[in-house]
Coordinates of C-alpha atoms in Angstrom, one line a residue:
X1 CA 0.0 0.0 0.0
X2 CA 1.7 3.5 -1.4
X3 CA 1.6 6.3 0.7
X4 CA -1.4 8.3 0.0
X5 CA -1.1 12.1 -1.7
X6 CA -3.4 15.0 -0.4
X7 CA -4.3 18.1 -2.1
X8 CA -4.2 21.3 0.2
X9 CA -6.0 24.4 -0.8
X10 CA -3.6 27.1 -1.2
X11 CA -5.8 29.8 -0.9
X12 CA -6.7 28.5 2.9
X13 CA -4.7 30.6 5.1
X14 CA -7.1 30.2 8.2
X15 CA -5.0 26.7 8.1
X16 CA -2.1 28.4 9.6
X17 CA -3.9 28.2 13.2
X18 CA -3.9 24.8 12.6
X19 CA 0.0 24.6 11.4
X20 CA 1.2 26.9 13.9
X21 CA 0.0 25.1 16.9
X22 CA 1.2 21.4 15.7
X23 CA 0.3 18.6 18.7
X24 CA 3.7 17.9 19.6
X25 CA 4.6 21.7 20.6
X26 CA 1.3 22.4 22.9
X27 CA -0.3 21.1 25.8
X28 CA -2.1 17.4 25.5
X29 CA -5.6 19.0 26.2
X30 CA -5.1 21.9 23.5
X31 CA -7.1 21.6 19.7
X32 CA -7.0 24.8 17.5
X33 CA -9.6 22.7 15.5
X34 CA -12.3 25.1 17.1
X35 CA -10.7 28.3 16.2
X36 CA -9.8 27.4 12.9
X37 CA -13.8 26.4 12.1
X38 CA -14.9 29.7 13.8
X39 CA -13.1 32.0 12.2
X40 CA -13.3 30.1 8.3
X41 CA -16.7 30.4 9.0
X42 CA -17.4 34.0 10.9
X43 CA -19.0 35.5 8.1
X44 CA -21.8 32.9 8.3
X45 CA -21.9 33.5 12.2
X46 CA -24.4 34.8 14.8
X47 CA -24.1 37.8 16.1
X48 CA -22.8 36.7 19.8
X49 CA -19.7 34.7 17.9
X50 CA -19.4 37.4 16.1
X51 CA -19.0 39.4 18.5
X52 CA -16.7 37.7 19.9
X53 CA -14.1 36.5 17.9
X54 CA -14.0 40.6 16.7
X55 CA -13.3 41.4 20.3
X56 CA -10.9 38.3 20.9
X57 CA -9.6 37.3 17.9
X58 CA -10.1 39.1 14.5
X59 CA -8.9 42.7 14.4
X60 CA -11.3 45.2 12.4
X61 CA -8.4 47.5 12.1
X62 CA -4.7 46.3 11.2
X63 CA -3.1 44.7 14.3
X64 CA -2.3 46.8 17.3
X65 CA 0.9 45.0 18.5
X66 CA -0.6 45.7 22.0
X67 CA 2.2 43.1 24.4
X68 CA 0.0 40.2 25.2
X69 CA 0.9 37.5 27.2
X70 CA 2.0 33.9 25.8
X71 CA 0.7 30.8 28.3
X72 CA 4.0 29.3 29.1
X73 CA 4.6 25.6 30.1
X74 CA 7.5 23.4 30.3
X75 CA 7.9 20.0 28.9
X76 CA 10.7 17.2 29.8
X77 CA 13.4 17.3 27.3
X78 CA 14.9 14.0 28.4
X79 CA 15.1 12.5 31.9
X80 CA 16.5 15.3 33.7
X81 CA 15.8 18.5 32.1
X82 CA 12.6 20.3 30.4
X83 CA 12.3 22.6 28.0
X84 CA 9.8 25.7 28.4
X85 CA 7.7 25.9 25.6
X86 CA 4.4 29.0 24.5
X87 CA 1.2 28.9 23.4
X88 CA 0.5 32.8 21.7
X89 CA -2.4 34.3 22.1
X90 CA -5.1 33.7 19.5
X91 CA -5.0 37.7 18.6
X92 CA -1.2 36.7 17.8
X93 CA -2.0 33.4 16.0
X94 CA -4.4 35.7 13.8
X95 CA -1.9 38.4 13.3
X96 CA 1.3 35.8 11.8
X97 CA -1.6 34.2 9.8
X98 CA -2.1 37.4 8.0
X99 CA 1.7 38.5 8.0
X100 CA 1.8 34.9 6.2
X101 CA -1.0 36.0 3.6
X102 CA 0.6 39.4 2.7
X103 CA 4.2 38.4 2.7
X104 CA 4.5 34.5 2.3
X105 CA 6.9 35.5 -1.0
X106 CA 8.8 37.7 0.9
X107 CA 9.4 35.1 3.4
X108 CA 10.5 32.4 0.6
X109 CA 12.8 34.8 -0.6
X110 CA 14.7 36.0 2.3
X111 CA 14.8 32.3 3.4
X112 CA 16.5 31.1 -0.4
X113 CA 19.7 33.4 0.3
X114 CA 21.6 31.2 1.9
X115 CA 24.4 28.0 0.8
X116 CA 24.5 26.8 4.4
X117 CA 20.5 26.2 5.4
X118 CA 19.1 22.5 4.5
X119 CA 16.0 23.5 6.9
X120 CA 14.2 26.6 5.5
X121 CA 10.8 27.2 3.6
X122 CA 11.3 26.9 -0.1
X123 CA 7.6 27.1 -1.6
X124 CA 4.0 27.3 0.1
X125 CA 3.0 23.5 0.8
X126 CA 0.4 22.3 -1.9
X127 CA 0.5 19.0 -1.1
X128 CA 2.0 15.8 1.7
X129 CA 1.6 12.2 1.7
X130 CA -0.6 10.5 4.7
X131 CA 1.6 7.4 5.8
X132 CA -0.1 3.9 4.9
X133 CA 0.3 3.2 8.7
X134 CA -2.0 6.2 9.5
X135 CA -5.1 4.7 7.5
X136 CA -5.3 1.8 10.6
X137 CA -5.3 5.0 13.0
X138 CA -8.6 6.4 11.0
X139 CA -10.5 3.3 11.0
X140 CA -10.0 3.1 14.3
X141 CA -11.4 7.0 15.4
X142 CA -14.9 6.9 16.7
X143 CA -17.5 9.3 16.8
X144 CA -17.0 10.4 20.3
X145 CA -13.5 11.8 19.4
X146 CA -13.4 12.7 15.8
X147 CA -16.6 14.6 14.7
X148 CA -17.9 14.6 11.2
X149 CA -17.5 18.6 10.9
X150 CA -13.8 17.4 12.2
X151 CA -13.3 15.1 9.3
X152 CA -12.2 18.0 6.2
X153 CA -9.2 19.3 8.7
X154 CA -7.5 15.9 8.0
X155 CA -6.8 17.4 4.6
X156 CA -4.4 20.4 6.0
X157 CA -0.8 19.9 6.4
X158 CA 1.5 19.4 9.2
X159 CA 2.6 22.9 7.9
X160 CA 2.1 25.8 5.9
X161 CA 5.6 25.9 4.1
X162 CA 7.0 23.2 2.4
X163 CA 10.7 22.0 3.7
X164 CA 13.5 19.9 2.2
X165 CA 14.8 18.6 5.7
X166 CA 11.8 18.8 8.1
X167 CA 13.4 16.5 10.5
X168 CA 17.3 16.6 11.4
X169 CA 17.9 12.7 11.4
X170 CA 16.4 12.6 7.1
X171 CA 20.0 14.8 6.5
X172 CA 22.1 12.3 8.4
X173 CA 20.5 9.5 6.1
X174 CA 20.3 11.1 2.8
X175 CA 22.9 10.9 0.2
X176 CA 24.0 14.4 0.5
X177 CA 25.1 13.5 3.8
X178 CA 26.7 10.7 2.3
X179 CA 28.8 12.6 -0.5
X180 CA 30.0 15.0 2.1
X181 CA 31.5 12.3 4.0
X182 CA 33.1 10.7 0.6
X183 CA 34.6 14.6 0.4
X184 CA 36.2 15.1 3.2
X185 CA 37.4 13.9 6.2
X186 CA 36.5 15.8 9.0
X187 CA 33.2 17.1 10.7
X188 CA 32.3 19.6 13.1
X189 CA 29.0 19.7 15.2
X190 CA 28.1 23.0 16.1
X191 CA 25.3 24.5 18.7
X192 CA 24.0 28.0 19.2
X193 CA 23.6 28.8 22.9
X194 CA 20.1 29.3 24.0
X195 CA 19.1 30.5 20.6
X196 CA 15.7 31.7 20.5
X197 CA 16.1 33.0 24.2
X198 CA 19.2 35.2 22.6
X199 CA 17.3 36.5 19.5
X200 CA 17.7 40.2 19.6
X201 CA 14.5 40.9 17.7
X202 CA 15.7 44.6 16.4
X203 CA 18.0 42.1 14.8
X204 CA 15.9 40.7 11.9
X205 CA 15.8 44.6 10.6
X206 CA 19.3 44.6 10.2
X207 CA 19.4 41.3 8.4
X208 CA 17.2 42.1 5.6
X209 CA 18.6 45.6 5.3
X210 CA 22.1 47.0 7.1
X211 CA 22.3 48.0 10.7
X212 CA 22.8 51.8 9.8
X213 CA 20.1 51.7 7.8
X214 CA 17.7 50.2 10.3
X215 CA 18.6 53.0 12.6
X216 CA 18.6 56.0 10.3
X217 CA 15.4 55.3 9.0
X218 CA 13.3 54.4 12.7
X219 CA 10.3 56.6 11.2
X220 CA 9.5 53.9 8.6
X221 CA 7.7 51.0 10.3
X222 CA 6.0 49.4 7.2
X223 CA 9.2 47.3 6.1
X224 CA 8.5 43.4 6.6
X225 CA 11.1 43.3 9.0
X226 CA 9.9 46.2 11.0
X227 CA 6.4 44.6 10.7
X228 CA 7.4 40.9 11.5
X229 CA 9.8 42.4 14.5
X230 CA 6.8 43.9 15.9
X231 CA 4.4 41.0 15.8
X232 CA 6.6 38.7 17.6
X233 CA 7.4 41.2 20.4
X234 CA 3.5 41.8 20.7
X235 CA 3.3 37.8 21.0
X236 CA 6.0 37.7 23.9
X237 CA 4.7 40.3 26.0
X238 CA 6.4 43.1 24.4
X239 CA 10.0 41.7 24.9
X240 CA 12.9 42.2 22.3
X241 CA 15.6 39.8 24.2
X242 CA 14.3 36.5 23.0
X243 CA 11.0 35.2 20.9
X244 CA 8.4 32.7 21.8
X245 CA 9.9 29.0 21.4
X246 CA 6.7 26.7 20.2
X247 CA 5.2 28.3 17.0
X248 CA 6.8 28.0 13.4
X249 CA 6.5 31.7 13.0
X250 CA 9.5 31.5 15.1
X251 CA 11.5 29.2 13.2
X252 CA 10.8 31.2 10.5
X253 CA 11.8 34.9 12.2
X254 CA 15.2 32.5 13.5
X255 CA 16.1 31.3 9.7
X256 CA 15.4 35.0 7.8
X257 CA 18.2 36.2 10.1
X258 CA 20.4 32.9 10.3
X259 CA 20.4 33.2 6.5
X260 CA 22.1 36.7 6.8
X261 CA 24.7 35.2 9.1
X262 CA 25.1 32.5 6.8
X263 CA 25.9 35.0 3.8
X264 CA 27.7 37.3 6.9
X265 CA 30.6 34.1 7.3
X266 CA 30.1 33.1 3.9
X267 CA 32.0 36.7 3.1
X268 CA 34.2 36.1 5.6
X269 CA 35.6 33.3 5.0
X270 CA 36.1 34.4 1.0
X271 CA 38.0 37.5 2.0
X272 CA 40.4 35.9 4.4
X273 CA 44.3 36.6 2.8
X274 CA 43.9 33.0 1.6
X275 CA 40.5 32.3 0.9
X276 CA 38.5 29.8 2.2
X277 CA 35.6 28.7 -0.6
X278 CA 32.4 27.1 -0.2
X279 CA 32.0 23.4 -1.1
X280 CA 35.7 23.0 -1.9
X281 CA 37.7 24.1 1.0
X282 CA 34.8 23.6 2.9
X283 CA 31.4 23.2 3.5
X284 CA 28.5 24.0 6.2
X285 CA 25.2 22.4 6.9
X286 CA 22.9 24.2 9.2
X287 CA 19.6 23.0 10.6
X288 CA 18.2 25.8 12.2
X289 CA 20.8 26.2 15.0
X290 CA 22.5 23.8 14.7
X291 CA 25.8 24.3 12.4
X292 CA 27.5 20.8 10.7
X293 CA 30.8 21.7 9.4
X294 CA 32.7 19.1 6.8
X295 CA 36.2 20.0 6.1
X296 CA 40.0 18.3 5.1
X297 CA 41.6 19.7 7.5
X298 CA 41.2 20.9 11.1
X299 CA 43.1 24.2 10.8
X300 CA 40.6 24.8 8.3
X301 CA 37.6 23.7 10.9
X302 CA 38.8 25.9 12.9
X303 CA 38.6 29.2 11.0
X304 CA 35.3 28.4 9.8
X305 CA 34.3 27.8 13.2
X306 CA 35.9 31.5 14.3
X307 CA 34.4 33.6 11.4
X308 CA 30.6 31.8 12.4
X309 CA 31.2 32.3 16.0
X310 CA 31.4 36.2 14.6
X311 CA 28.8 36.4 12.6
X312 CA 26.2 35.4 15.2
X313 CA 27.1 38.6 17.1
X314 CA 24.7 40.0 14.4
X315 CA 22.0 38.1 15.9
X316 CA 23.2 38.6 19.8
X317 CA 23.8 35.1 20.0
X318 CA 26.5 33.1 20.7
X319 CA 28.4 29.0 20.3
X320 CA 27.8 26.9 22.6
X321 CA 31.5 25.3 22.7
X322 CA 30.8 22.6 25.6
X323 CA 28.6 20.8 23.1
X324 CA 31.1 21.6 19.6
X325 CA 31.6 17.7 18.9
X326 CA 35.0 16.7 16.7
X327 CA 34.7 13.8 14.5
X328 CA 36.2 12.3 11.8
X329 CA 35.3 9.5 9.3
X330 CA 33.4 7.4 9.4
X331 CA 30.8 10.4 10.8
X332 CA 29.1 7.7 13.2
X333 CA 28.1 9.6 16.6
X334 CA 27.3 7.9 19.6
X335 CA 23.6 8.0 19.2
X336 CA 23.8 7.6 15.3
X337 CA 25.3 4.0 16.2
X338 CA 22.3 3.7 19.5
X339 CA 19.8 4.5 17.0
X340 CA 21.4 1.8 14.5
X341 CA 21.2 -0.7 17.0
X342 CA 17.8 0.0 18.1
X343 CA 16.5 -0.6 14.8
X344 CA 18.5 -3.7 14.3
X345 CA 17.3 -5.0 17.3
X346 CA 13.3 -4.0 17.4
X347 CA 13.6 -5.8 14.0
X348 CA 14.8 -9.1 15.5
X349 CA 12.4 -8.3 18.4
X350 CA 9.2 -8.2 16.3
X351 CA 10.8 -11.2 14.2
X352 CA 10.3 -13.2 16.6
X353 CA 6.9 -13.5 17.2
X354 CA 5.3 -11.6 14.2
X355 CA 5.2 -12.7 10.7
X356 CA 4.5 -10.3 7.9
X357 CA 1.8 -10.6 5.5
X358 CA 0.9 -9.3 2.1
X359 CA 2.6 -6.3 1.0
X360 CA 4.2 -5.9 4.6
X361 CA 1.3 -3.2 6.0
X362 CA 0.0 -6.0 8.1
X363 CA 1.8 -8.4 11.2
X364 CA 0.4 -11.2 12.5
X365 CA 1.5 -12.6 15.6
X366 CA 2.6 -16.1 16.6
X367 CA 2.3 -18.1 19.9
X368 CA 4.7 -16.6 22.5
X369 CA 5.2 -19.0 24.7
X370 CA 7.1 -17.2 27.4
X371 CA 5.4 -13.4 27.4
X372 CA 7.5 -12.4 30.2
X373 CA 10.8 -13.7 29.2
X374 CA 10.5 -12.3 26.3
X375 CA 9.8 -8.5 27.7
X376 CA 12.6 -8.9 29.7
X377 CA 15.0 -10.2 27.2
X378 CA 14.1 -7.0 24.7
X379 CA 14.7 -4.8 27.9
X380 CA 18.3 -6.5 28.4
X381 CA 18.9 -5.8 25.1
X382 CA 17.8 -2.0 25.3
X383 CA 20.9 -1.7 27.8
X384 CA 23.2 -2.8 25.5
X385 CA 21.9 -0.3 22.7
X386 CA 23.8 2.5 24.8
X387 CA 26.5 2.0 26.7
X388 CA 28.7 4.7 25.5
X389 CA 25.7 7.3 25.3
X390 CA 26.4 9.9 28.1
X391 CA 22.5 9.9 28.3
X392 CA 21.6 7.0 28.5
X393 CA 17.9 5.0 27.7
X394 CA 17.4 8.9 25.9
X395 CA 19.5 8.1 23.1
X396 CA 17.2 5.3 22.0
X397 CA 13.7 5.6 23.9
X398 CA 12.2 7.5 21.8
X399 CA 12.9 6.1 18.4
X400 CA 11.7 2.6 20.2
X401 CA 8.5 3.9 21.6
X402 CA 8.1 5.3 17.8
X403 CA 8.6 1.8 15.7
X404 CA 7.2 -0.2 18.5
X405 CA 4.0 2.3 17.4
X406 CA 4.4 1.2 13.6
X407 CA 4.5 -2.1 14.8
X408 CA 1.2 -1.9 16.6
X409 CA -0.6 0.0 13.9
X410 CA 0.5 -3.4 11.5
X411 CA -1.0 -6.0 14.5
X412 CA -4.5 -4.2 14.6
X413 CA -4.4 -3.4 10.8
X414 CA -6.8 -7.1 10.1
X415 CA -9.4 -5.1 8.2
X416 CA -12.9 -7.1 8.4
X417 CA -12.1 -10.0 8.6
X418 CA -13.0 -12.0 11.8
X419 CA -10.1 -13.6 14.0
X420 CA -10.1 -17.2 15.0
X421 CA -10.5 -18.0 18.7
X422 CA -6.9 -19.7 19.1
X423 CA -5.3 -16.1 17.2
X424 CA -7.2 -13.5 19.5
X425 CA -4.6 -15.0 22.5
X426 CA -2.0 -14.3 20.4
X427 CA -3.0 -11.4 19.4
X428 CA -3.6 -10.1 22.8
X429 CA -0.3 -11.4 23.9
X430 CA 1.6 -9.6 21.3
X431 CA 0.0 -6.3 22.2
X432 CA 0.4 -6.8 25.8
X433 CA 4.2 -7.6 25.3
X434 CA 4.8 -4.5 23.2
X435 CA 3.1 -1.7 25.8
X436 CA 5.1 -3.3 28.6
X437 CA 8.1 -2.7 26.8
X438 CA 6.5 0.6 25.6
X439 CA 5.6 2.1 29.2
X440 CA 9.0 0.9 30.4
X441 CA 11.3 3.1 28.0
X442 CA 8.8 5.7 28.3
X443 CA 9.2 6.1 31.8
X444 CA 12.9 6.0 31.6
X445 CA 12.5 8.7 28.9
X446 CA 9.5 10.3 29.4
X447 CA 9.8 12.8 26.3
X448 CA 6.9 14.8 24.7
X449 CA 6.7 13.2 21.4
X450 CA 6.9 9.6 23.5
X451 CA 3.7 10.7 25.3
X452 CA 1.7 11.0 22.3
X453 CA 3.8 7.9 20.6
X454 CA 1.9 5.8 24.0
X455 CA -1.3 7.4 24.1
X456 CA -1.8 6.4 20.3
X457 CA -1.0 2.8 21.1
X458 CA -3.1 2.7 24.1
X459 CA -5.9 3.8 21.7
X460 CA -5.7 1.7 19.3
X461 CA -5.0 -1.3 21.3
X462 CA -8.1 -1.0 23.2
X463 CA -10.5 0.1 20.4
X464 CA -9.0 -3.0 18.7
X465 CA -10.0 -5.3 22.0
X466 CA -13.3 -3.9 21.8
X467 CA -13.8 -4.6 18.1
X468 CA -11.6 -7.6 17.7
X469 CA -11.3 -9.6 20.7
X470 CA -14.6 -8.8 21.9
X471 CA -13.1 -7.9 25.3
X472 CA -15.3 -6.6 28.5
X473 CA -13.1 -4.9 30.9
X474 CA -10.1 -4.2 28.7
X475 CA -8.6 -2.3 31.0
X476 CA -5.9 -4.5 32.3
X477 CA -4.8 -4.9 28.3
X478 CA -4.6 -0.9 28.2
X479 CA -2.8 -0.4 31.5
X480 CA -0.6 -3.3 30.1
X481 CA -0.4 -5.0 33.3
X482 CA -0.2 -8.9 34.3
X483 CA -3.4 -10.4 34.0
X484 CA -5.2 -13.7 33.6
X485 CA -7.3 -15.4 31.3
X486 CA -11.2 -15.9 32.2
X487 CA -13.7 -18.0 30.2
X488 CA -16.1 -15.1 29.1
X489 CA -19.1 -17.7 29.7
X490 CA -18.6 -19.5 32.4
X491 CA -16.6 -16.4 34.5
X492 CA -14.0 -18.9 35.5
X493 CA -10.4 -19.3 35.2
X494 CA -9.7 -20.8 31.9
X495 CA -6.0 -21.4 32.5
X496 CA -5.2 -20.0 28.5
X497 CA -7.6 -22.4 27.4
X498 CA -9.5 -21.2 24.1
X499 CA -12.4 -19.8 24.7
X500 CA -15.1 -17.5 22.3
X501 CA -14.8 -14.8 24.9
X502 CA -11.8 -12.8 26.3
X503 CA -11.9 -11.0 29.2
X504 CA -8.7 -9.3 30.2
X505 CA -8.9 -8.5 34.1
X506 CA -5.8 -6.9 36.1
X507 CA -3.9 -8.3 38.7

């Protein structure tokens, strides 16, 4: 089953509440859906919505910049430490949505200017391919959490501007990763310190035109830097040290003026007494702030290194040099080699006691005869995925929790057709295995995108009981917790006998 390609309609800018407040970056509870039906459909309104969403959302004038206050929460980042994250206010969701209508060509220009970027918006998004797994995740939904009028928002995508790299690890396994290593010998890994926190946002002014300029000209304060400058203070309360970490808006503002300290090096590096150049001497990868640099030689490193730690002084931000990593060929980090081994090993895992069938978009499971051994030998094996990594079960956790997911979508994926009474044991079995393992690297690593990763598997395993196994009390299969088999008719232990009905009862 190929992956399935949606149309987006271009012209549906009310979208970007929906792309701007993605799941993984806002609290569990929150849903723009609302907002973004309201306002597509305010024209058609009563007077009391109306009313409101004039008074609280949609400006009749052009936006005031008033400071209004972002609702701030923190989320773990790994074991240890969390990361503190912003919803805007929906006057500031409507107010980028607009800047995005007026100036979205603007913003695909200033964000095509530089060699280094392999994360930036290069066209607005007109289309994205639904994953085969995430058809067995519809047929699952139910009426009492996906409502009909819910239904056309499926169509939107996960976000406005279309990206070459929209996740870091796709560079490290694409082939232009793979011909920079062939080229040279040596690589670099760069962080910015504290990045969005350091944003100066005066700064963006002075990246699209010249800091002199910016400052002789103050009267003018209709430029798109002026006007983008002034939004995302109005969304932070009015601050200029530092911009809202959460929406995209703010990856955005971050790449218009990382691209200007791209070009800044880029210059600097040419006019050195003996000139560095681009993709022969040397050659930079950046993914939003983080800076990859390949070279032959580490003198050469080093200068490159210098002349970027200068040009971020344009943006008041500075390197990070207790995380700079040093490495030379093969490229192969210590979580690059975790993650290998992780996906290695959850393949042998599955293996043994899943068999594919058809075109591989479907597992069936086997007869485990030792559930528990089995957990526990997959656990063991977790240990040994990262024994170098100076973090630990974080390395790998959360790519596990992620394929075990897959692998769950491909068990509940049997369609209509009806399971026998000896598979529905093994069925259950398999599930229950995998959410044991899954709540057990999730609570070593209890990372955001994890969270929704478990939730999703907890779904669909006990909408899949209900349907499937015909299961009253599923809740020991959900909580994944021992239980014991009871003949559904008689209400006596069966002992794993077969039986027509299941009931799944916890210990």
């Amino acid at each position: 089953m190929a992956n399935k390609k949606k149309t987006i309609k271009r012209s549906d800018y009310n979208r970007v509440l929906i792309t701007e407040t993605i799941p993984r970056e806002t609290p569990i509870i929150f849903s723009n859906d609302g907002l973004y039906r309201n306002c597509s459909s305010a024209a058609k309104s009563g007077a009391i919505l109306q009313d409101l969403l004039s008074k609280l959302v949609l400006p009749k004038n052009p936006p005031d910049n008033k400071p209004r206050i972002p609702y701030a929460y923190r989320v773990r980042k790994d074991y240890l430490d969390f990361r503190r994250l912003s919803l805007i206010h929906p006057r500031s969701q409507w107010d980028l949505r607009t800047l995005y209508e007026e100036y979205a060509e603007m913003i695909l220009y200033l964000c095509s200017r530089s060699e280094f970027s392999i994360r930036y918006p290069y066209k607005i998004a007109s289309r994205f391919y639904e994953r085969k797994s995430d058809a067995t995740v519809n047929r699952y939904k139910t009426g009492r959490v996906m409502l009909l009028k819910r239904d056309p928002l499926t169509q939107y995508c996960p976000s406005f501007f279309a990206y070459k790299f929209n996740r870091q690890h796709k560079f490290f396994d694409s082939m232009e990763f793979c011909n920079l290593e062939k080229r040279f010998k040596y690589l670099w890994r760069v962080d910015v310190a504290k990045c969005f926190e350091s944003i100066y946002t005066h700064s963006l002014s002075w990246a699209i035109k010249d800091k002199e300029f910016t400052k002789k000209n103050k009267s003018v304060d209709s430029t798109f830097g002026q006007l983008f400058d002034k939004r995302m203070q109005s969304a932070n309360n009015g601050e200029t040290n530092g911009i809202v970490i959460g929406p995209e808006a703010s990856r955005i503002f971050a790449e218009v003026l990382f691209q200007a300290i791209d070009r800044r090096a880029l210059v600097a590096l040419q006019g050195l007494q003996k000139p560095l150049n681009h993709e022969a001497d040397y050659a930079v990868r950046r993914y939003v702030d983080d800076i990859f640099i390949f070279t032959n030689s580490e003198d050469v490193a080093k200068t490159v290194y210098e002349k970027y730690a200068e040009a971020l002084e344009l943006g008041n931000m500075r390197i990070n040099s207790q995380k700079t990593r040093h490495l030379s060929r093969p490229f192969l980090s210590e979580k690059s080699l975790a993650i290998r081994r992780a996906s290695r090993g959850v393949n042998e895992f599955i293996g043994s006691f899943c068999k594919e069938k058809g075109n591989s978009a479907r597992l069936v499971p086997t007869k485990i005869r030792k559930p528990q051994s089995l957990t526990q030998h997959f656990i063991a094996s977790c240990r040994e995925m990262c024994p170098g990594a100076p973090s630990g079960y974080d390395e790998v956790a959360p790519f596990l929790i992620g394929a075990l997911l897959e692998r769950i979508k491909k068990i509940v994926n049997v369609g209509s057709e009806p399971l026998l009474a000896k598979s529905k044991r093994d069925y259950a079995q398999a599930i229950r295995v995998l959410l044991e393992v899954m709540y057990f690297l999730y609570n070593t690593s209890p990372e955001v995108n994890s969270s929704y990763h478990l939730a999703t598997a907890i779904i669909l395993a006990n909408r899949f009981a209900e349907r499937h196994l015909a299961v009253r009390g599923a809740i020991g299969l959900i909580l994944a917790r021992p239980w014991v088999w009871f003949d559904g008719a008689a209400g006596a232990e069966s002992g794993g006998r077969e039986s027509s009905t299941w009931v799944f009862c916890a210990i």
